Short mmCIF file of C-alpha atoms in Angstrom, two decimals:
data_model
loop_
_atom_site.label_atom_id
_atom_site.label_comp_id
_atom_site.label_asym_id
_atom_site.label_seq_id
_atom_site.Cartn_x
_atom_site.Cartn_y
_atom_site.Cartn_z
CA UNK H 1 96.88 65.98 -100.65
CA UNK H 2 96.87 62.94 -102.83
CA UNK H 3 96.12 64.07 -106.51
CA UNK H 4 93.68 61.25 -108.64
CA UNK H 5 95.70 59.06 -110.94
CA UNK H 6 94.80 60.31 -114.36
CA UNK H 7 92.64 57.68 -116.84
CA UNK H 8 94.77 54.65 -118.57
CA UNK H 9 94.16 54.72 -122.10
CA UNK H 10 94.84 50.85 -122.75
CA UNK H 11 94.18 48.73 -124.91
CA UNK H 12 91.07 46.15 -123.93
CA UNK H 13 89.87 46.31 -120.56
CA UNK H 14 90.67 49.35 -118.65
CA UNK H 15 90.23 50.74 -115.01
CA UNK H 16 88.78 53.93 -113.89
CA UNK H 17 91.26 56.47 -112.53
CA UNK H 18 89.43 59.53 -112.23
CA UNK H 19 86.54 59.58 -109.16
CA UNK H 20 85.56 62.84 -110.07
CA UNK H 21 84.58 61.93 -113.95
CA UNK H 22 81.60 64.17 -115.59
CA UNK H 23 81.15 65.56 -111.91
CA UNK H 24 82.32 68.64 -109.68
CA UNK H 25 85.40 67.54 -108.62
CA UNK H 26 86.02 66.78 -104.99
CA UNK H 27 88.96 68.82 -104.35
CA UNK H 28 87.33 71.07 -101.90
CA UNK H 29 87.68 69.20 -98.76
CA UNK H 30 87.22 71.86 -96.63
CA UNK H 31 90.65 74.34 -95.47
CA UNK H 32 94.33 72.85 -95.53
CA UNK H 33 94.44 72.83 -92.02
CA UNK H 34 90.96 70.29 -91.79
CA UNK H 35 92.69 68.10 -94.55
CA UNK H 36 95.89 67.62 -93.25
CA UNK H 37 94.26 66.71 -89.64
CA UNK H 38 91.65 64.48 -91.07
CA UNK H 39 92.80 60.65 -90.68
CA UNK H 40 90.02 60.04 -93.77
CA UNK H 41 91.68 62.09 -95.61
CA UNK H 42 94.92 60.14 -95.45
CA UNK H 43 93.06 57.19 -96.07
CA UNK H 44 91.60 58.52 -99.02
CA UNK H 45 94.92 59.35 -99.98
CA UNK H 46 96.71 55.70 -99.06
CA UNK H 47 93.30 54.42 -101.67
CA UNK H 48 93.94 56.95 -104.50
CA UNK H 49 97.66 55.55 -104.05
CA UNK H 50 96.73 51.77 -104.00
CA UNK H 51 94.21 52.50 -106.95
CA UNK H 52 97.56 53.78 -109.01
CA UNK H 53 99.45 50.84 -107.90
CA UNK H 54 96.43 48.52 -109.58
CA UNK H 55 96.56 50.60 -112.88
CA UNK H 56 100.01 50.14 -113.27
CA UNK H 57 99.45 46.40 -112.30
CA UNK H 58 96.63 46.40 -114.71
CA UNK H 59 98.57 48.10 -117.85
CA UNK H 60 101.11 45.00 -116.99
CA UNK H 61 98.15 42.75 -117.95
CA UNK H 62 98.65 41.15 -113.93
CA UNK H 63 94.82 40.70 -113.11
CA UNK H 64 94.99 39.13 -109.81
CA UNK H 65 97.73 41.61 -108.58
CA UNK H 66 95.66 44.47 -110.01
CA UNK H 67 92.72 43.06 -107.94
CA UNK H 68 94.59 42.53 -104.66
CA UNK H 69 95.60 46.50 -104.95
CA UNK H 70 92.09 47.28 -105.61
CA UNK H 71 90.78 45.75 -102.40
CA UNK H 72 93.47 47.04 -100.50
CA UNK H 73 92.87 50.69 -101.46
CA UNK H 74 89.04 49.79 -100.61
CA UNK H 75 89.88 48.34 -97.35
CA UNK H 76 91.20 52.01 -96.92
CA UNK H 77 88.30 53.70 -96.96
CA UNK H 78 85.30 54.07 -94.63
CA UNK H 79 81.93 52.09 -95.17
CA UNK H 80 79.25 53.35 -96.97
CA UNK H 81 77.14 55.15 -95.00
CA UNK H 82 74.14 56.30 -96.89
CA UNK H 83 72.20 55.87 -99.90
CA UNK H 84 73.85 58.27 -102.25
CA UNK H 85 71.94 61.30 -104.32
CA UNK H 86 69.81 60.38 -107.14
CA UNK H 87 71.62 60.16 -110.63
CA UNK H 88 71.59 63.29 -112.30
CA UNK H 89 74.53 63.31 -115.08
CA UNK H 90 76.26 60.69 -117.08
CA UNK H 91 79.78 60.74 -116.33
CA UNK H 92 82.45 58.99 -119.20
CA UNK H 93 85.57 60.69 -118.14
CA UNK H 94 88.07 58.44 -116.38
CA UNK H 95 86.06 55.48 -116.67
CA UNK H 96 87.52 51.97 -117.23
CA UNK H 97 87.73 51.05 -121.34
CA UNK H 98 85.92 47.86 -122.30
CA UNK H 99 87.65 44.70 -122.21
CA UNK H 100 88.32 41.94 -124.19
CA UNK H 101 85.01 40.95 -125.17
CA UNK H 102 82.91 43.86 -124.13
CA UNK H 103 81.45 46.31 -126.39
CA UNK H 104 83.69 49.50 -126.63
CA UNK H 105 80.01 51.12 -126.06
CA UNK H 106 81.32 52.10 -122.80
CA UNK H 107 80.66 49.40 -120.47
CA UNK H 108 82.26 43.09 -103.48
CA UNK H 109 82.46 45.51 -101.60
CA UNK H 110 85.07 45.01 -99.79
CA UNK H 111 84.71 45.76 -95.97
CA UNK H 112 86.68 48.78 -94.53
CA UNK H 113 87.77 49.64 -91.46
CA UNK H 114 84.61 51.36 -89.60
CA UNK H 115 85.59 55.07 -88.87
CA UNK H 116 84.01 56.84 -85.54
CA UNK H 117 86.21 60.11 -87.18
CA UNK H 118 82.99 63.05 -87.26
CA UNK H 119 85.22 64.70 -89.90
CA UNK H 120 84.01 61.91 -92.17
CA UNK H 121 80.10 63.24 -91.81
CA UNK H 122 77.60 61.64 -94.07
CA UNK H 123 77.27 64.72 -96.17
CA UNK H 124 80.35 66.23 -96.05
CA UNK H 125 82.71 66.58 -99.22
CA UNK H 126 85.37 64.35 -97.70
CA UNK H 127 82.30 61.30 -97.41
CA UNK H 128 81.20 62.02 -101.09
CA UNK H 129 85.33 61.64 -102.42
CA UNK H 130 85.17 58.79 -100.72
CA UNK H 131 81.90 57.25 -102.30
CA UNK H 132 83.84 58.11 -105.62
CA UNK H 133 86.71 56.69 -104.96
CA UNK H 134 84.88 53.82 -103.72
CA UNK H 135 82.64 53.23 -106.95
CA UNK H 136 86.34 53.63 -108.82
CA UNK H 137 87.77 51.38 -106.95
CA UNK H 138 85.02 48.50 -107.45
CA UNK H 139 84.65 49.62 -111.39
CA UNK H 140 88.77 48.99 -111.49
CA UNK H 141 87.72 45.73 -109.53
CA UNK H 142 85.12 44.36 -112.32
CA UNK H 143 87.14 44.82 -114.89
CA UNK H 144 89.87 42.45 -113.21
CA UNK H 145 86.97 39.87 -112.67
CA UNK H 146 86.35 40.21 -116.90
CA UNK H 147 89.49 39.89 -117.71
CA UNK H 148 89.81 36.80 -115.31
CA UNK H 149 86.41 35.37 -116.87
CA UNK H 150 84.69 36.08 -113.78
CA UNK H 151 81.16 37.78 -115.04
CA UNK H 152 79.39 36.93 -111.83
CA UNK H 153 81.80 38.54 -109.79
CA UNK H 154 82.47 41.41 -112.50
CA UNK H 155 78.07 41.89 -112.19
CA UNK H 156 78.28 41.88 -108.23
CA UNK H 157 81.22 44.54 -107.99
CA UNK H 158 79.78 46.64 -110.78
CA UNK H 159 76.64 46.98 -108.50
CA UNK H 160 79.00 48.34 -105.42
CA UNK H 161 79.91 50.43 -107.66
CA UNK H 162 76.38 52.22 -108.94
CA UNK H 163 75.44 51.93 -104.89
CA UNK H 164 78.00 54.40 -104.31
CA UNK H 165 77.16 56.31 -107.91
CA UNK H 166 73.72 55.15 -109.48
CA UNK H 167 74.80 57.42 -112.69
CA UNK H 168 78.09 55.54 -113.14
CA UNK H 169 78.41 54.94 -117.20
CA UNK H 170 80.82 52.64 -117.01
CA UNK H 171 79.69 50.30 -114.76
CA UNK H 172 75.70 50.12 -115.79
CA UNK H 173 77.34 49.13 -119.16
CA UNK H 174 79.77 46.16 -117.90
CA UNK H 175 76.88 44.90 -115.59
CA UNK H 176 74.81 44.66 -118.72
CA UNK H 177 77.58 43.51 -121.13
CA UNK H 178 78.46 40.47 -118.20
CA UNK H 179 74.60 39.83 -117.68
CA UNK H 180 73.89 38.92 -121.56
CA UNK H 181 77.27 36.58 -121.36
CA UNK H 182 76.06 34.88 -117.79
CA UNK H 183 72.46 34.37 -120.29
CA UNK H 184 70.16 33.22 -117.92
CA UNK H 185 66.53 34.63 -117.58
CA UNK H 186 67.26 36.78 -114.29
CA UNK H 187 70.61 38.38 -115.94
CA UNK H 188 69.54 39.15 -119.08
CA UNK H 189 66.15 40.80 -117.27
CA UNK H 190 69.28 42.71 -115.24
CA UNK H 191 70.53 43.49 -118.57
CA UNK H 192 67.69 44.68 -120.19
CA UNK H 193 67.25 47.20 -116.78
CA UNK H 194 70.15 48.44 -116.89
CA UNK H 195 70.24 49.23 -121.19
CA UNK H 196 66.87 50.84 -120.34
CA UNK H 197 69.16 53.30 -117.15
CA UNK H 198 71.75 53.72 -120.14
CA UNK H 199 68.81 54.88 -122.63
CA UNK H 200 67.70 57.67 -119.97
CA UNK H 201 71.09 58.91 -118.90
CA UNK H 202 73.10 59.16 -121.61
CA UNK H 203 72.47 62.09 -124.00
CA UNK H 204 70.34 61.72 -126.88
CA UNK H 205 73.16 62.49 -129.32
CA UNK H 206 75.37 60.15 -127.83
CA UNK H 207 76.03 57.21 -130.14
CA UNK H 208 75.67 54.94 -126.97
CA UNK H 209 72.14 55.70 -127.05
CA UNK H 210 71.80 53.62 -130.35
CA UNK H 211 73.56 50.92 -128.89
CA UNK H 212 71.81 50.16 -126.22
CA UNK H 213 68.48 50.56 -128.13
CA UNK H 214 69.89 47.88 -130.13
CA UNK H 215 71.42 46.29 -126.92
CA UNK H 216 67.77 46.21 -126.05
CA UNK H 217 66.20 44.84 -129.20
CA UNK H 218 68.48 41.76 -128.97
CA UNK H 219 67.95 41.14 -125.65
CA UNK H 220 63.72 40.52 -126.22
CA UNK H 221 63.99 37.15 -128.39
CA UNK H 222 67.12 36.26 -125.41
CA UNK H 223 65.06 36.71 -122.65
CA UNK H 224 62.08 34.69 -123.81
CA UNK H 225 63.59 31.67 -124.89
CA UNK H 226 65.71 31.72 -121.44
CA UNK H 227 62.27 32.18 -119.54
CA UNK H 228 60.48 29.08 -121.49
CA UNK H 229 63.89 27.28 -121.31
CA UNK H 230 64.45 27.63 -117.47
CA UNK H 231 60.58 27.55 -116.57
CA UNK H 232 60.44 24.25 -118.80
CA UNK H 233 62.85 22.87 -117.07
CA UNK H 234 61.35 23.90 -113.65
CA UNK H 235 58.48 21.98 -114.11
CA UNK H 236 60.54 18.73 -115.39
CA UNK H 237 62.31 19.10 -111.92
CA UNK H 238 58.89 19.22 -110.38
CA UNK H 239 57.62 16.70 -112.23
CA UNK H 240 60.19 14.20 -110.94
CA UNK H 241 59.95 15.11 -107.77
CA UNK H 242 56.19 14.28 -108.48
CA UNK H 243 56.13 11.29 -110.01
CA UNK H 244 58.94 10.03 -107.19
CA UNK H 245 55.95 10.45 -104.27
CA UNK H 246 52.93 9.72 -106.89
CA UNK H 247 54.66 6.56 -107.83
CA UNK H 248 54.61 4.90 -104.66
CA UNK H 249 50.46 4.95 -105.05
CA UNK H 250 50.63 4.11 -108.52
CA UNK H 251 50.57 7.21 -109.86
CA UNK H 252 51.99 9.59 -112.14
CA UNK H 253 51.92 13.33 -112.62
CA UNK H 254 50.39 12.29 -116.13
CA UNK H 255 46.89 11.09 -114.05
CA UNK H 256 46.37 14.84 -113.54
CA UNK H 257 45.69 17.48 -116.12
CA UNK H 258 45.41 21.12 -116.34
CA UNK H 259 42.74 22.18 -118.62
CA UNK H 260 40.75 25.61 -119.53
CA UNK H 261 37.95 26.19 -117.10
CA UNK H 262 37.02 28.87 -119.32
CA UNK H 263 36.59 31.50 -116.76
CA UNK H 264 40.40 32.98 -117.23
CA UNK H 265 41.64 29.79 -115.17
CA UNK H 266 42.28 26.04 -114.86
CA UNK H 267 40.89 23.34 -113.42
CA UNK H 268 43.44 20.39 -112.14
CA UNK H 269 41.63 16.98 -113.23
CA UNK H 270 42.43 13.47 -112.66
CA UNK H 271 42.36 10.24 -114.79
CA UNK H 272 43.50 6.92 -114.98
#
């Protein structure tokens, strides 16, 4: 049986290594005999392989190779198949290091092959391995997407990641770190969310836990001026496309008003 790659200790961005961080570990697959016969279980083993091939790839600072490894060693693996258990722990261990650019507060899926193997049932130790592996795997994959610039992509693969492990350090923190540099109103909200996850997971003597109550404190002033600057510039949109219908009556969006009606609303009036 495959053993997990052991955590990179680089410099800048790093990749996860260890699926099992902060949790039981997911050795006990059942007896030697079930292992060995169980075609997810060499699967897992081909991912855990591929995700190795990636670190190395990633230590050699070669992003896009690193990423191509990644989603191979995903495309290994069964689908998800189920909403996965509630958080319970923080887990650090084996987790990816920040990158360049991201806080050293420590920070799609890709399709696989559908499995009709009952050895890979939804509960069984095997299926949870690979929901590790799997939230690893797209962790290693975001921090190839920072590295490349990529924070959209980085934000979209850090949530396979917490789908698969909603307790997942590592990637609530890179979500939030690329959500404040993407800076619009609906990413730093994200942001803010996830901070608020980190606040409630991590434990209260960790020095993470002042960071992302400052994290937080930032992000307030941030997300109102994005809300007034994007809802501003809503209404200028809508006012064009106003004034483009109005004007072929004469009109403008300036002939109508809103104004106090003094009951808690407003009433729309209309002048020349």
């Amino acid at each position: 049986m495959s053993q997990p790659p052991q955590e990179l200790p680089t410099p800048g961005e790093t990749i996860d290594s260890d699926p099992t961080s902060g949790r039981e570990q997911g050795g006990n697959l059942g007896s030697d005999e079930d292992v060995q016969s169980s075609p997810i279980q060499a699967r897992l083993g081909e991912a855990e392989e591929l995700k190795q091939e990636g670190n190395d790839l990633f230590r050699l600072n070669k992003w896009n190779e690193a990423l191509q490894s990644y989603r191979n060693g995903l495309a290994r693996l069964p689908k998800r198949r189920h909403p996965p258990a509630p958080p319970a722990t923080a887990h650090e261990e084996g987790d990816p290091p920040p990158a360049e650019g991201e806080s050293s507060r420590t920070p799609t899926e890709v399709d696989s092959p559908p499995t009709s193997d009952a050895s890979a049932d939804v509960d069984s130790p095997l299926e949870r391995s690979c929901a590790k592996t799997r939230s690893v795997l797209n962790a290693n994959i975001a921090a190839c997407h920072v590295k490349l610039g990529e924070n959209e992509n980085a934000v979209k693969a850090c949530t396979e990641a917490l789908q698969d492990d909603p307790s997942y350090i590592r990637a609530l923190q890179r979500r939030a770190q690329c959500n404040e540099k993407i800076g619009s109103w609906s990413a730093l909200s994200s942001a803010k969310e996830d901070y608020t996850t980190l606040v409630t997971l991590l434990p209260p003597s960790s020095n993470q836990v002042a960071e992302a109550k400052r994290s937080l404190r930032l992000l307030e002033p941030r997300i109102e001026e994005a809300q007034k600057r994007e809802v501003g510039e809503m209404v200028d949109k809508l006012k064009g496309l106003g004034n483009g219908i109005l004007g072929q009556f004469g009109l403008s969006t300036e002939n109508f008003k809103f104004e106090p009606n003094g009951q808690g609303g407003y009433s729309l009036n209309f002048s020349r």
